[in-house]
XYZ file of C-alpha atoms in Angstrom:
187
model
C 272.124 213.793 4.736
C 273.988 215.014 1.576
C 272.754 218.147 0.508
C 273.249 219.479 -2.969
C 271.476 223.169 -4.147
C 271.868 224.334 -7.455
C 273.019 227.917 -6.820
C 272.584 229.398 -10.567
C 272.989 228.540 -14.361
C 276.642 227.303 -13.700
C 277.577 227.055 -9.813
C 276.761 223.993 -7.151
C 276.526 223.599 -3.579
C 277.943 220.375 -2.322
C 278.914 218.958 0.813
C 282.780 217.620 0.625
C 283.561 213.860 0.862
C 284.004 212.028 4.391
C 283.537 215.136 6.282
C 281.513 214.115 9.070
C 277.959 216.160 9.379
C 279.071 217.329 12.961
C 282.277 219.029 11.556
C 280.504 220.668 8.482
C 280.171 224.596 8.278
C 279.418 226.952 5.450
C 283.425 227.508 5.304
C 283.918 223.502 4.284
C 281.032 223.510 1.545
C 282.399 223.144 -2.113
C 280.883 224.836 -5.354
C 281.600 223.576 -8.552
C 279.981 223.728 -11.722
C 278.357 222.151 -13.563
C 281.446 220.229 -15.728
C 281.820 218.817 -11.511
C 285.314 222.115 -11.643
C 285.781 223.062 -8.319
C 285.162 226.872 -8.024
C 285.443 227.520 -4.336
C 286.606 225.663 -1.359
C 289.964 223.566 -0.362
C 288.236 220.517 -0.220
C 287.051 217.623 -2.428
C 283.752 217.025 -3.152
C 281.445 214.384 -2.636
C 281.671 211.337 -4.403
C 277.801 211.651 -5.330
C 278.581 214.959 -7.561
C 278.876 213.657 -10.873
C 275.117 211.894 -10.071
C 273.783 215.136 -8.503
C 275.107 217.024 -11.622
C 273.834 214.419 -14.009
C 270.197 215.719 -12.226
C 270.729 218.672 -13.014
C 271.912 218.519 -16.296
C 268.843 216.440 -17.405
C 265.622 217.990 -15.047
C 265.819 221.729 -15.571
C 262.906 222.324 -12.930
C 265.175 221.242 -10.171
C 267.560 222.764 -8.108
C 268.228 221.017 -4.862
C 268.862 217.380 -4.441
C 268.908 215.616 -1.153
C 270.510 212.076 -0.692
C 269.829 210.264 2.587
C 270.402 206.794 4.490
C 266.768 207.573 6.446
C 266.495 204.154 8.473
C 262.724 203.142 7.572
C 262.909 204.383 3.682
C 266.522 202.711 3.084
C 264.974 199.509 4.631
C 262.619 199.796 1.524
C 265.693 200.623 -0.819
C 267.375 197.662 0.924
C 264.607 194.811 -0.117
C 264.269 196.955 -3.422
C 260.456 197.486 -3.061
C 258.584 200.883 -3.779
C 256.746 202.613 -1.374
C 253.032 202.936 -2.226
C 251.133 205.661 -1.137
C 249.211 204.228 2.236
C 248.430 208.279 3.305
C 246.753 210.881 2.453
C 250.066 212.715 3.066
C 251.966 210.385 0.811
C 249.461 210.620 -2.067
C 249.806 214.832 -1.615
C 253.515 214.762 -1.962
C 254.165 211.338 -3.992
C 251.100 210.878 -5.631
C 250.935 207.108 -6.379
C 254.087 205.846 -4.936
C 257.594 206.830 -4.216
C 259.711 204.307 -6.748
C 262.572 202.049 -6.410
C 265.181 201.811 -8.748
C 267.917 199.239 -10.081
C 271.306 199.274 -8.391
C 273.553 201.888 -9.382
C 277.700 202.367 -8.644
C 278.756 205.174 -6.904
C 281.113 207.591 -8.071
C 279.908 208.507 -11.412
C 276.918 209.393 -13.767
C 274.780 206.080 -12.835
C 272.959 207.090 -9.724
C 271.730 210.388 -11.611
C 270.761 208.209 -14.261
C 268.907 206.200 -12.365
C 266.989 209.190 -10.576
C 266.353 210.697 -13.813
C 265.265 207.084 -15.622
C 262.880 205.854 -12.830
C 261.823 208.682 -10.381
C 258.390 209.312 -12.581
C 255.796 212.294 -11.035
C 257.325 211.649 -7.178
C 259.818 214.167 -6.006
C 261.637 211.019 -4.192
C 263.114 207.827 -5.330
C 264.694 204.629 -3.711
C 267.974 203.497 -5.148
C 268.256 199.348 -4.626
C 270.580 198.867 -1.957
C 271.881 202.037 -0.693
C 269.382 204.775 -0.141
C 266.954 207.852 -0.137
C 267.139 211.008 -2.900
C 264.544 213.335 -2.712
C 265.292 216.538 -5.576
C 262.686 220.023 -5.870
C 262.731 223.062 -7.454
C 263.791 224.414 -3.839
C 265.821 223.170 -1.223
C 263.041 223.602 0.822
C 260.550 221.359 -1.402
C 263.220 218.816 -1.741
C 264.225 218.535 2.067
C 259.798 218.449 2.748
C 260.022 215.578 0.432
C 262.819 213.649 2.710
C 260.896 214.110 6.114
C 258.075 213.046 4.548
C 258.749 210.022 2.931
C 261.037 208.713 5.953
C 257.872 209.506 8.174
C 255.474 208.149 5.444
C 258.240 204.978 5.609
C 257.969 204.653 9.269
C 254.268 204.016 9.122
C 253.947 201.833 6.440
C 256.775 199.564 8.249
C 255.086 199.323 11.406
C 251.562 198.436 9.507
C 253.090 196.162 7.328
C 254.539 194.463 10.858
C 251.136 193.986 11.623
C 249.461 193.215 8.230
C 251.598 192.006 5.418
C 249.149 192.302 2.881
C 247.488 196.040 3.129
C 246.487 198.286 0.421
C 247.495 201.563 -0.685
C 245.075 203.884 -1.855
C 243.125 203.979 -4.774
C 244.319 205.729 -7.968
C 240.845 207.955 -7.289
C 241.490 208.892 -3.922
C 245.382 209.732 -4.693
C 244.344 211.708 -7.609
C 241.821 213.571 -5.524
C 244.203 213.871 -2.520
C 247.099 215.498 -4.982
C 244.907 217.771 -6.646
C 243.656 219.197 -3.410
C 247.103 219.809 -2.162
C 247.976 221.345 -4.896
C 245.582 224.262 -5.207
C 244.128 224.713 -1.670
C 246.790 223.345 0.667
C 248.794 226.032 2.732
C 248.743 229.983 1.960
């Protein structure tokens, strides 16, 4: 899980490239702004960073992005389908679905394009044939997002194993189901 938090008006968390997540500590995290100038640490950073910039840049709300290769949502991403809401859970967090996007090269600006094009009123999109992102105005929003949706992705694989052809819930219900989550859900 790549993990990107928007620290202020000009400074970025990000995690650096091909470290594995086993050898990671605070010490090997990389900050750079938001030009992708690295301001602190001796390593590179990831790839993703001109994307998870290009967020940034363009969705002032947010400040954490999450990018993920979650088994049961990539295997969405992978056959380039959206996710519908099938939950109650999914229609809180997602409301009607979590989308899928085009393919997108990484490396540069296109994968934050594509977030910022296609991700709609979910806080999580599918990019074609490589993965999860999940972005919030907190890292702890945005990471709630991730577990969600691969759990919310788990189900729906299994039932779709069973039943091919199932429905997701209605517009009504998903409208009702977000609103209530929204102003009476937790304290």
């Amino acid at each position: 899980m790549l993990v990107i938090v928007f620290l202020s008006i000009n400074r970025v968390i990000i995690k650096p490239s091909g470290v594995d997540f086993d050898d990671l500590t605070a010490a090997s995290m990389v900050i750079v702004n938001l030009a992708g100038e690295v301001i602190e640490g001796d390593l590179k950073p990831s790839v993703d960073t001109e994307s998870h910039l290009y967020v940034y840049k363009h969705m002032e709300n947010i400040h954490s992005v999450i990018h993920t290769h979650s088994p049961f949502a990539t295997s969405f991403a992978i056959r380039g389908r959206d996710l519908p809401s099938y939950t109650t859970t999914a229609a809180n967090i997602f409301k009607h679905r979590v989308p899928c996007s085009g393919f997108a090269s990484i490396g540069g600006e296109e994968i934050g394009r594509e977030i910022v094009q296609n991700i709609g009123e979910s806080p999580a999109i599918l990019l074609k044939n490589h993965g999860v992102f999940t972005i919030g105005e907190s890292i702890d929003k945005a990471l709630k997002a991730a577990v969600i949706l691969e759990e919310t992705a788990e189900y729906a694989f299994y039932a779709l194993l069973q039943e091919p052809n199932i429905d997701p819930l209605s517009s009504e219900i998903i409208e009702q189901c977000n609103d209530f989550y929204l102003t009476s859900y937790g304290q």
